[in-house]
Structure formats: structure tokens, C-alpha cells
Coordinates of C-alpha atoms in Angstrom, one line a residue:
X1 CA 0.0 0.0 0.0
X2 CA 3.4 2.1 0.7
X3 CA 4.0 1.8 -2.9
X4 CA 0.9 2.4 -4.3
X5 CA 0.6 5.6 -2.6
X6 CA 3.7 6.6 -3.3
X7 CA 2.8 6.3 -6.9
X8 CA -0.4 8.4 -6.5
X9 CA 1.2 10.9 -5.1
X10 CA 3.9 11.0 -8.1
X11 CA 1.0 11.0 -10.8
X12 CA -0.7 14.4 -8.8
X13 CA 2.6 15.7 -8.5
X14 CA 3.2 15.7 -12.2
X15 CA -0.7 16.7 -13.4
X16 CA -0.4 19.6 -10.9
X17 CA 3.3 21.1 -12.1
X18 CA 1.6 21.3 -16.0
X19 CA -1.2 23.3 -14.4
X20 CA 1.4 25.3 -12.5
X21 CA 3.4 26.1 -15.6
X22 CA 2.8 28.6 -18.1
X23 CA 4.2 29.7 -21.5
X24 CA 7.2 31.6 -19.7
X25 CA 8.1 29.2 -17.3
X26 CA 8.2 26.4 -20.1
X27 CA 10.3 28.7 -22.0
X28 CA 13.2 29.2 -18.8
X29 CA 12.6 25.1 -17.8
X30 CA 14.2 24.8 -21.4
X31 CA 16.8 27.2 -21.5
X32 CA 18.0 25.3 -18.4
X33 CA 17.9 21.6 -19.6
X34 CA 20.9 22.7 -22.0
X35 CA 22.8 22.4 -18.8
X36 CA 24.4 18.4 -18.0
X37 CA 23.4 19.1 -14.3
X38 CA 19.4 18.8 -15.2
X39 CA 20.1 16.5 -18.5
X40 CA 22.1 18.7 -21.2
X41 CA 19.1 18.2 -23.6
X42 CA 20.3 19.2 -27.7
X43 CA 18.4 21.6 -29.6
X44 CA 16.9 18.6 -31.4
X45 CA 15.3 17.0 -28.6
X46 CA 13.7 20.8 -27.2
X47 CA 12.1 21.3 -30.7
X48 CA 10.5 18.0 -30.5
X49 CA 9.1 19.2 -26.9
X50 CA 5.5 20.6 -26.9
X51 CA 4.2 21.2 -23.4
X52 CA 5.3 20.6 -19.6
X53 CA 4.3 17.2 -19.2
X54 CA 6.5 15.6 -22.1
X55 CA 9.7 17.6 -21.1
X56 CA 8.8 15.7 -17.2
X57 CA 8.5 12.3 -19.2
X58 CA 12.1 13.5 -20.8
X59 CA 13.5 14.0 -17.7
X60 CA 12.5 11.2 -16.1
X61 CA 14.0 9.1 -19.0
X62 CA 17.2 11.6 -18.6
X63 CA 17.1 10.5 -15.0
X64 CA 17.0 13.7 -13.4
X65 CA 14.6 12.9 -11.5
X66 CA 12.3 10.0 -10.2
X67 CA 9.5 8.6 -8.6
X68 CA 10.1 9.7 -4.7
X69 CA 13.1 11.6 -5.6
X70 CA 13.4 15.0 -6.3
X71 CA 15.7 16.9 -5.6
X72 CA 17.2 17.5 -8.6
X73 CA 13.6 18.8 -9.9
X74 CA 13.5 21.5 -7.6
X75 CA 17.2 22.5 -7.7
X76 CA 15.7 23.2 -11.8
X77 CA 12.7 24.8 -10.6
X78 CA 15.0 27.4 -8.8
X79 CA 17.4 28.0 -11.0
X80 CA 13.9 28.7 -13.8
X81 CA 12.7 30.6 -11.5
X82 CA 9.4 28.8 -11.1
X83 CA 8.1 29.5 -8.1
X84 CA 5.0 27.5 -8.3
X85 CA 6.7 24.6 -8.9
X86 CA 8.7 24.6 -6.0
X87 CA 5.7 25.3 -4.0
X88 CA 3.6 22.3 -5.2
X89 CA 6.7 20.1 -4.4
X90 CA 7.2 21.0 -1.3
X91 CA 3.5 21.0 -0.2
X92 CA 3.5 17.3 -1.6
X93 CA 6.6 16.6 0.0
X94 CA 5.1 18.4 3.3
X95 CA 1.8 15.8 3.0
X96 CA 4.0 12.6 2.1
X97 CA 6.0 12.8 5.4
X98 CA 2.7 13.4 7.3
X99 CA 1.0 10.4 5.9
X100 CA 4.0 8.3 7.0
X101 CA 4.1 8.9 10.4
X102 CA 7.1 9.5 13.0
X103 CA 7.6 5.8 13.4
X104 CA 8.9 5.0 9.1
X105 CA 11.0 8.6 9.3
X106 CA 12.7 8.2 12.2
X107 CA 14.0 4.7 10.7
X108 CA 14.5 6.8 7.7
X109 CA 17.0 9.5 9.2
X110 CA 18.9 6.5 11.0
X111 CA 19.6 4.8 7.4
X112 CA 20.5 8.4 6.1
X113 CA 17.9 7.8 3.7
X114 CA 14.9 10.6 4.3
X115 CA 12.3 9.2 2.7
X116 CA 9.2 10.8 1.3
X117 CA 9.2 12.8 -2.0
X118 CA 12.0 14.5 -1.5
X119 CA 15.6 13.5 -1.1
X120 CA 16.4 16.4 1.7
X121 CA 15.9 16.0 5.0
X122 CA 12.5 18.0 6.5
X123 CA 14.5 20.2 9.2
X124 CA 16.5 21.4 6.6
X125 CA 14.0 22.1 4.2
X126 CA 12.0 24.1 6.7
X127 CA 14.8 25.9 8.5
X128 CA 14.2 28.9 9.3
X129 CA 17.0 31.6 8.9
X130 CA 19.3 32.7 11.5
X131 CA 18.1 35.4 14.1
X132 CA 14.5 34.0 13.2
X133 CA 12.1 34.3 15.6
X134 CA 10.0 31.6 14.6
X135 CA 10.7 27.7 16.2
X136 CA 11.7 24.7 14.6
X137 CA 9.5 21.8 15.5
X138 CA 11.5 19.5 18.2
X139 CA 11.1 16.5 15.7
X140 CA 9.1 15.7 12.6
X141 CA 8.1 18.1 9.7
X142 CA 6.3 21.1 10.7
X143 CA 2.5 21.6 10.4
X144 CA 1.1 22.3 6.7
X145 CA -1.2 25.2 8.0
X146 CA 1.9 27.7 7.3
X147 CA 2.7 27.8 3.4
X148 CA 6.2 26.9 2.3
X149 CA 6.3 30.7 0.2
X150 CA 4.7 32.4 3.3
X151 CA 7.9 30.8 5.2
X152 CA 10.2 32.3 2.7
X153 CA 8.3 35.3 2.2
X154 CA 7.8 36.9 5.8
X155 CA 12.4 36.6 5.7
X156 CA 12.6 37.9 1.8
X157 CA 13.2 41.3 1.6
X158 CA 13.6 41.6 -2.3
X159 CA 10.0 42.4 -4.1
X160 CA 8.6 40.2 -6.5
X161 CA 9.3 40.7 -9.7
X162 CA 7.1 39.7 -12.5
X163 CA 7.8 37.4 -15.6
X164 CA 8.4 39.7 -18.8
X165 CA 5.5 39.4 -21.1
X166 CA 5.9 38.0 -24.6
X167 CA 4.9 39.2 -27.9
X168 CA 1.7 37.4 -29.1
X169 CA 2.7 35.0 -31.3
X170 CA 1.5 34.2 -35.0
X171 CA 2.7 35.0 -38.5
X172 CA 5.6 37.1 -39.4
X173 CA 6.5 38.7 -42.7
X174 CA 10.5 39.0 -43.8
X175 CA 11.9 41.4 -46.4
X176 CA 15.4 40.6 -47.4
X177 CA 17.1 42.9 -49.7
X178 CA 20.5 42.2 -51.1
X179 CA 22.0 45.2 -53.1
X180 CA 25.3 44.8 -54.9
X181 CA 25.5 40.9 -55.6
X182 CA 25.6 41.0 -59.3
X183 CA 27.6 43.8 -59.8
X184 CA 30.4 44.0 -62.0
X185 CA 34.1 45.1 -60.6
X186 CA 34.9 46.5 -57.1
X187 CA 31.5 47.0 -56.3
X188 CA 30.4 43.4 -56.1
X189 CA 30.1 41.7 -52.8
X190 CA 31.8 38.8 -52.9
X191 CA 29.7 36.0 -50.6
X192 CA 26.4 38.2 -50.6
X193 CA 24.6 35.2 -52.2
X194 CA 25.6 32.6 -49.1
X195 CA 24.2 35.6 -46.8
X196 CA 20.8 34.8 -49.0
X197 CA 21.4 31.2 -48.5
X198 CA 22.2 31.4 -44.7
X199 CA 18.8 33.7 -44.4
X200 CA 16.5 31.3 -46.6
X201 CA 17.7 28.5 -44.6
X202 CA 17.2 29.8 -41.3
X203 CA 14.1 31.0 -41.7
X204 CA 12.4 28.1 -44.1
X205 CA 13.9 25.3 -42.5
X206 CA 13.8 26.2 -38.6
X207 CA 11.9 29.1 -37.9
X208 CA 9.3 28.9 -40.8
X209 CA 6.9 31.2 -39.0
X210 CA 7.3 34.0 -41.8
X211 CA 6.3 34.9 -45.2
X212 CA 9.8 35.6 -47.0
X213 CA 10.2 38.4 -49.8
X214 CA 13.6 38.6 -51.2
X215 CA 14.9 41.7 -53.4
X216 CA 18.5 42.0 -55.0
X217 CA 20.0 44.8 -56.6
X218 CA 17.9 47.4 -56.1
X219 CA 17.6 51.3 -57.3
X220 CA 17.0 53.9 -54.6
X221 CA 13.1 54.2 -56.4
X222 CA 12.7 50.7 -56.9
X223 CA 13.6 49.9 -53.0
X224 CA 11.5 52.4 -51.6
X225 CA 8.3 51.7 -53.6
X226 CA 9.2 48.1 -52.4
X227 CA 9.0 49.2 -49.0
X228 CA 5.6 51.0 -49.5
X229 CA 4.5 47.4 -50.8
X230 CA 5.2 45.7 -47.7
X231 CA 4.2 48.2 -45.5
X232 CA 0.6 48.0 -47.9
X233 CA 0.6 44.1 -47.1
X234 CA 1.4 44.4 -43.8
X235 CA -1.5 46.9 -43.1
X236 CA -4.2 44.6 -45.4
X237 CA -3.2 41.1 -43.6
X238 CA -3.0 39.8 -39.9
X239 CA 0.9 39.7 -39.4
X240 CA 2.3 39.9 -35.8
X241 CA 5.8 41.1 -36.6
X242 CA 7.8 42.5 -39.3
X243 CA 11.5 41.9 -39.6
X244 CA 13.6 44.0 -42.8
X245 CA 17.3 42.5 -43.0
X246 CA 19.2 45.1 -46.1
X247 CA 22.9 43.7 -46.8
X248 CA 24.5 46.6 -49.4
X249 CA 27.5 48.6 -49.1
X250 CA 27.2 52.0 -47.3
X251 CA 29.0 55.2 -46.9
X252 CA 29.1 58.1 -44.9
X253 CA 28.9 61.5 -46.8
X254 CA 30.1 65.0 -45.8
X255 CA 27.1 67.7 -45.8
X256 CA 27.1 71.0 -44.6
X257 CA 24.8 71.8 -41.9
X258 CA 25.0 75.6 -40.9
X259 CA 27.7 76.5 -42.1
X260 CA 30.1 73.6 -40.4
X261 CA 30.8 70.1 -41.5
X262 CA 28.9 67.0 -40.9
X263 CA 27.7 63.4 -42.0
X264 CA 25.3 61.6 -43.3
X265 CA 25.2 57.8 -42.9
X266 CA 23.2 55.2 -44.9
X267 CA 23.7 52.1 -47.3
X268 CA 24.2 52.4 -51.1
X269 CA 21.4 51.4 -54.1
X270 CA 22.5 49.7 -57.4
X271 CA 22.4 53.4 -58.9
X272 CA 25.0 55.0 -56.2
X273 CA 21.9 56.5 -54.2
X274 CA 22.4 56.7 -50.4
X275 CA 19.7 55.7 -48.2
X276 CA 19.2 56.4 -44.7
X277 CA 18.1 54.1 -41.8
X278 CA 15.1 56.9 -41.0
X279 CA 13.6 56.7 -44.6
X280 CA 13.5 53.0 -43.8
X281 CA 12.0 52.7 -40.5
X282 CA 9.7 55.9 -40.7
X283 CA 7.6 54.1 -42.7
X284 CA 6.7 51.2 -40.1
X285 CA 6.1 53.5 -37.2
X286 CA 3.5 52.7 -35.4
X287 CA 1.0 55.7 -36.4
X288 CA 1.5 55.3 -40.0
X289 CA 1.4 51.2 -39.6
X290 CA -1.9 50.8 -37.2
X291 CA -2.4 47.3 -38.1
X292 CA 1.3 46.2 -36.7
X293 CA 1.0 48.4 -33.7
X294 CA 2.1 46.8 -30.5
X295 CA 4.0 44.0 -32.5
X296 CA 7.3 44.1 -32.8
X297 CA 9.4 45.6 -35.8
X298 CA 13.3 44.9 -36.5
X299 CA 15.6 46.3 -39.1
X300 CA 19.0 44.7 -39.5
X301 CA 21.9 46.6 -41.6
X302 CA 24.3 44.8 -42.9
X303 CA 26.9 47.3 -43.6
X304 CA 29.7 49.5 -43.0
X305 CA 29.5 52.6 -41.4
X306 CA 32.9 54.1 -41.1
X307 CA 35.9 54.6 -44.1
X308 CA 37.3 52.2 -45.9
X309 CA 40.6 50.0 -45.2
X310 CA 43.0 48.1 -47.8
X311 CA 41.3 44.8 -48.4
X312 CA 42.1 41.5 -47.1
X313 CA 42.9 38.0 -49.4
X314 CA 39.7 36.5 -48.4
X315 CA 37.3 39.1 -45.9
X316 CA 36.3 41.6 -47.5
X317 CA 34.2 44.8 -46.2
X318 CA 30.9 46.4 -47.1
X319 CA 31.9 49.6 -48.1
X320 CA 33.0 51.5 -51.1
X321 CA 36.9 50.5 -52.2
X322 CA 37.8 54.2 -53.2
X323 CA 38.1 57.0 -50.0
X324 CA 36.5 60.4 -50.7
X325 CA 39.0 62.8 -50.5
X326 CA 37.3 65.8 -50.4
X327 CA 37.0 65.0 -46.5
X328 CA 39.9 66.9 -44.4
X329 CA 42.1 64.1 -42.5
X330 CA 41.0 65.1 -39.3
X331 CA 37.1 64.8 -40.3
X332 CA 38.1 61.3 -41.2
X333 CA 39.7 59.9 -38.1
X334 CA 37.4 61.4 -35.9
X335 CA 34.0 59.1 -36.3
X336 CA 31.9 61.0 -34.0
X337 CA 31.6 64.0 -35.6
X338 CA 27.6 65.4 -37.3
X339 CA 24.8 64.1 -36.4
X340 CA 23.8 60.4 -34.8
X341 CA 24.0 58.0 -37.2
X342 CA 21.6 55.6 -35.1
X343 CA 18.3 57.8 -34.3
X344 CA 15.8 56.1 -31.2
X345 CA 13.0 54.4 -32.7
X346 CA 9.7 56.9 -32.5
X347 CA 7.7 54.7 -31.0
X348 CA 7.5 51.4 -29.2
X349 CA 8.2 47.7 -30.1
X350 CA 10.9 48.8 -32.6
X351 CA 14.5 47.1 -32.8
X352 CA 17.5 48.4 -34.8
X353 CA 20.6 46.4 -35.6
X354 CA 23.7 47.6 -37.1
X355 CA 26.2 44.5 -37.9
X356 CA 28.8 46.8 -37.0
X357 CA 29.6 49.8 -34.3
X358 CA 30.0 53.8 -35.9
X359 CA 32.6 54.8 -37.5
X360 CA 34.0 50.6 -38.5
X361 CA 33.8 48.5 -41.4
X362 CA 31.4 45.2 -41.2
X363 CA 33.4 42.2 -42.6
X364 CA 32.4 39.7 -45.3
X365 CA 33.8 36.4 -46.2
X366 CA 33.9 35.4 -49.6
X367 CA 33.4 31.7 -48.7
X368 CA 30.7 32.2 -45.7
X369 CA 29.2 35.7 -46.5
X370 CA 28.9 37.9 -44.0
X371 CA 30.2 37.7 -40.5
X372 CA 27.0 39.1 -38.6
X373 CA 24.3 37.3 -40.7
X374 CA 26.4 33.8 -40.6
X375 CA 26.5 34.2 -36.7
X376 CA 22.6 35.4 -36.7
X377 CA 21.3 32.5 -38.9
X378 CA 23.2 29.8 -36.9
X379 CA 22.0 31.4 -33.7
X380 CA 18.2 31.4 -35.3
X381 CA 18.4 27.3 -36.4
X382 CA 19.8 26.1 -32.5
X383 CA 17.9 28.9 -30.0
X384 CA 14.7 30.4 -31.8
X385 CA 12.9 27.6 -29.9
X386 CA 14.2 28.7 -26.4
X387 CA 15.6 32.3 -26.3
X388 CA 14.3 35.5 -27.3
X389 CA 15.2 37.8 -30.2
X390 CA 17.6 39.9 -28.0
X391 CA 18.8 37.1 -26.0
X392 CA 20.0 35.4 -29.7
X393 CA 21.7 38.6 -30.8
X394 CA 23.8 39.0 -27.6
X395 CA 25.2 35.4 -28.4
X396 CA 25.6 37.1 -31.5
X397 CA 27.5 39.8 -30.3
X398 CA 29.7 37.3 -28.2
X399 CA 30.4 35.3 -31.2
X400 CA 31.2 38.1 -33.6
X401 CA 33.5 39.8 -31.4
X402 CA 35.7 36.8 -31.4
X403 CA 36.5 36.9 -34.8
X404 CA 39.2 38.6 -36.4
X405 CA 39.8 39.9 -40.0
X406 CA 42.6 39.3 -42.4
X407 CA 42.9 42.6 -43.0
X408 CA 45.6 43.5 -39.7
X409 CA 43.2 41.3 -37.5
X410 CA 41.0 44.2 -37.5
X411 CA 37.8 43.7 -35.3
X412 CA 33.7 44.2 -35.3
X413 CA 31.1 44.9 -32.7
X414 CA 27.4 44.5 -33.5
X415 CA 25.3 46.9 -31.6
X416 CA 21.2 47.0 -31.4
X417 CA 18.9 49.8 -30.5
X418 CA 15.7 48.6 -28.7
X419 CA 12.6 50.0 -27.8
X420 CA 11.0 46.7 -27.2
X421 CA 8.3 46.2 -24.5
X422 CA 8.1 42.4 -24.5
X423 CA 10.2 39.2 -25.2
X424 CA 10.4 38.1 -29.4
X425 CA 9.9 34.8 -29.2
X426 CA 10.3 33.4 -33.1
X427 CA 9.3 30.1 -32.8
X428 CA 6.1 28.5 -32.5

């Protein structure tokens, strides 16, 4: 009868931890299952996992935890962050060493095993901290009328902070446009057609929640009424995001602006028109695009923002070979001069990502394609189940800072400007 309690007792445990957890919680519980301590699970074997109950069933097959023990479970719980789950294992805990009785845990302590659900020992688990004022039982587990968070509560000091919300999921639409990969002499990008691969594969064969449009070689009039298109699609249909990824060359020209020297940034067109990030996002904000408002929008430029250098054997940067010299010297060394180059979104739920920092050159490979979108479309195929849009492009960051070019081991930092209100999941 022990046994077949025990086993009841196993069966509510696990119906009541997939009522306990909800989309976010799932979403932590398998960002921390990549870990060996709580079964190093591969991206593989998280796609394949649907709800709460069939990651349990995998972790009882990992033998992380099992029936009577666990420990381990709850050692997850808190790491995730999922509070309810510790709760409704320790209340069952709490109720299994009840129903026992004094007599079966004393015999437990004296064998070192402690019996019940859980493999810790109930004076321990109910401790209270030092300079307390509240009594530890002499013996046994103390009375279930005080809840196990009350306990923790009335000695935690830090407030409770809520889970971030999440973007509400469904349909995304992709615009790819990729300027200068048929173009004859200096001006061709070597490797821009694996960026196109990289991004068709990432997004048809793992994410393959988005409609995907892809341009190439694009005027400054053809890529703008293209943009009007989209923004015209995306106001007559029920998307949820929009995401515009431009790989071109780009250029910072000199302007005068009251009478003193400054800059203007953007990326180049097939006809040597220079576009600016503004006359690309403007037309997604969110009073001009009601249908996408409160869903998130990203813009990804892939290309240089800073002057040229001498060009490496194999990597290769997105800007123009030639340098203008009509610029003074000192107006070229020192990047920060004129206006921001990176302007704050207008409104909310708006993310802009430059594959590069001001001023430096973003780095192609002629073999790979570009160094940012190779790092973003591996990053997409292994996390897009379990991270969140900005969580991916910080490994990004990590990943692309490591690498060096060929051209004097020069260097490049991504960098993202966010005015994002929620998490970005991309999977389903």
C-alpha cells in the first residue's frame, strides 16, 4: 500500500506542475535543460518538446529525476525561476512525510535515507534563517497550515518581480534585400549570395513562421516603392511582426549643416543613391502602420558605417573601395563628428541592428558571407525555440567579437537599439 501511494502521489505531482506552468516558465525550464546538471538536452530534442508534461517524461528518461526523488527537480525549478513549482513540491513533500508517520522517518533518518518525496531531509527544508524568531518543531516536519512561500516570504526582503511578457505569437512577414551581388568590378560583394542562403535557410527550414520576400539589386526608387509594398501588405493582412534585413554597401557623406561640416550615414542602391536608416523605418512606425501596432518591428543593416581599409585575401568589407578625399584628415579619423548615425525608434516595439559599431567596417567572407548574418542564422536554427530575439543577438554579439579579420586582425562589434516592451519569441 506504501508503494501504491507513493505512486499516486507521483501522478498528482506531475498533473499539478503542468497546471502550475505557463508559457514563460516552459520557455526558462528549457533554456535550463541545455545544462548536464538537469540533463544537457540538444536543440533537437527541445524542438521536439510541446508542453510541460513531455519535457517531465524526458526528464525522467534523462534521470533527473524519479518517482520519490526530487531533488534534482526542484534545484531546476529554482534556477527557472518557477516558483509555483517549487511550491507544489514542497506542499507534496510536506503531506507525504505526514501520511507516514514519525515511526517509518525516524527509521529513515537513521539509514541516512529521508524518505518521502524529496531526497532532503525536513528540518532542513523548513529551517528557518538565522536570528528568526520563529521555532523549529522539536522533531518531525512542521504543520502544513503555514505555506512553504509564506515561510520564505515573511524573511525575503527583495519584491517580486514579474515574468516579462511575450509578444503574441503568429505569422511574421520577412523582407530581405540584397544590393550589390551581381555587380560588376569592385562593387560586387563577394559571398552576398551565401548571406541569402544562410537567411532562406534559417528561416524556411527552422523558424518557418514568416512569409519571406527577397529583393537584389535594387535602385534607390525601386527599394522604396518596395518598401511601400510591404508596409501595404502588412497593413491589409494579420501579421504579428515584421522583420527587414538590407545587406548593401554604405557610406558616410560630408554635408554642410549651418555652415560647419557633418555626416550623413546610410547604405548604397544599385544606382549610387544613399539611403538612410530613418527613410526605412519611418515608414513602419506605429501611427502610419496601425495594423502592426504593439507588435514588434526589427531592421537589420548589414553594412559598414565608417571609411574604408585596404582589403584583405579573403574578408572583404561592405563599403566602397575608393576613399572620398574631399573630406579633411581630421574629419576622417574622428567618427563622432555630425549628427547620430543611429536615431531612437519613435515609438514602441521597434528594434534596430547595425552588424557593426559607428565609424568601422562590417566584414564579409567570400566563402561564408557575411560575418553578422552567418552568426545570426546559426544562432536562429539552434535557440529560436528557447531564447528571445535579444537574448539570440547578444550570443551574436559574443560570437562576432571573437572573430578577427585578415585585414591587420582588425575587429567588429554588433550593436542594437531597442525599444522593445516584451520578449520576441520566433518560434512556434
Amino acid at each position: 500500500m506504501a508503494g501504491r501511494g507513493i505512486s499516486q502521489q507521483h501522478t498528482t505531482l506531475i498533473n499539478d506542475l503542468c497546471k502550475d506552468c505557463g508559457a514563460e516558465e516552459f520557455v526558462n525550464l528549457k533554456t535550463c535543460v541545455k545544462s548536464k546538471d538537469f540533463g544537457g538536452l540538444r536543440a533537437g530534442e527541445l524542438e521536439k518538446l510541446k508542453d510541460m508534461r513531455e519535457l517531465l517524461e524526458k526528464l525522467e528518461k534523462k534521470r533527473v529525476f524519479k518517482e520519490g526523488h526530487y531533488g534534482k527537480l526542484k534545484q531546476l525549478f529554482e534556477k527557472a525561476e518557477f516558483a509555483d513549482g517549487i511550491d507544489t513540491i514542497e506542499n507534496l513533500t510536506g503531506t507525504e512525510a505526514m501520511e507516514q508517520g514519525d515511526s517509518s522517518q525516524n527509521t529513515n533518518v537513521n539509514n541516512g535515507n529521508y524518505g518521502g518525496l524529496m531526497s532532503q531531509p525536513p528540518a532542513v527544508r523548513y529551517e528557518a534563517p538565522s536570528g528568526s524568531t520563529l521555532n523549529p518543531p522539536s522533531s518531525g516536519p512542521p504543520a502544513m497550515s503555514t505555506h512553504p512561500r509564506q515561510l520564505r516570504d515573511q524573511h525575503d526582503a527583495s519584491p517580486f518581480i514579474p515574468p516579462l511578457p511575450i509578444y503574441e505569437k503568429g505569422r511574421g512577414y520577412l523582407l530581405f534585400i540584397n544590393n550589390f551581388v551581381r555587380a560588376g568590378g569592385v562593387k560586387k560583394r563577394e559571398g552576398a549570395m551565401k548571406d541569402e542562403d544562410n537567411i532562406r535557410m534559417a528561416f524556411e527550414d527552422y523558424v518557418q513562421t514568416f512569409t519571406i520576400n527577397i529583393q537584389s539589386d535594387l535602385s534607390k526608387r525601386a527599394l522604396l516603392l518596395q518598401l511601400d509594398s510591404v508596409a501595404g501588405e502588412l497593413e491589409r493582412n494579420d501579421f504579428k511582426s515584421f522583420m527587414c534585413i538590407i545587406c548593401s554597401h554604405g557610406e558616410r557623406h560630408a554635408v554642410e549643416s549651418n555652415g560647419q561640416q557633418a555626416f550623413k550615414e546610410g547604405f548604397l542602391t544599385m544606382d549610387e543613391q544613399l539611403v538612410t536608416e530613418d527613410e526605412v523605418t519611418e515608414k513602419f512606425e506605429g501611427h502610419k502602420l496601425q495594423r502592426l501596432r504593439g507588435c514588434p518591428k526589427v531592421f537589420i543593416f548589414q553594412c559598414c558605417r565608417g571609411t574604408a581599409y585596404g582589403r584583405g585575401t579573403l574578408d572583404k568589407a561592405d563599403s566602397t573601395e575608393v576613399e572620398p578625399t574631399s573630406y579633411s584628415a581630421a574629419a576622417r579619423i574622428d567618427m563622432s563628428d555630425g549628427p547620430k548615425p543611429v536615431n531612437l525608434p519613435r515609438n514602441a516595439d521597434m528594434l534596430v541592428v547595425h552588424s557593426t559599431s559607428k565609424g568601422t567596417k562590417a566584414w564579409r567572407n567570400q566563402v561564408d558571407g557575411s560575418w553578422f548574418i552567418k552568426s545570426f542564422c546559426e544562432t536562429l536554427k539552434t535557440c529560436h525555440k528557447t531564447d528571445h530575439l535579444l537574448d539570440m543577438l547578444l550570443r551574436v554579439n559574443s560570437e562576432v567579437a571573437d572573430r578577427e579579420s585578415t585585414e591587420g586582425g582588425a575587429k567588429q562589434m554588433p550593436c542594437q537599439v531597442s525599444t522593445f516592451t516584451k520578449k520576441f519569441m520566433l518560434g512556434v
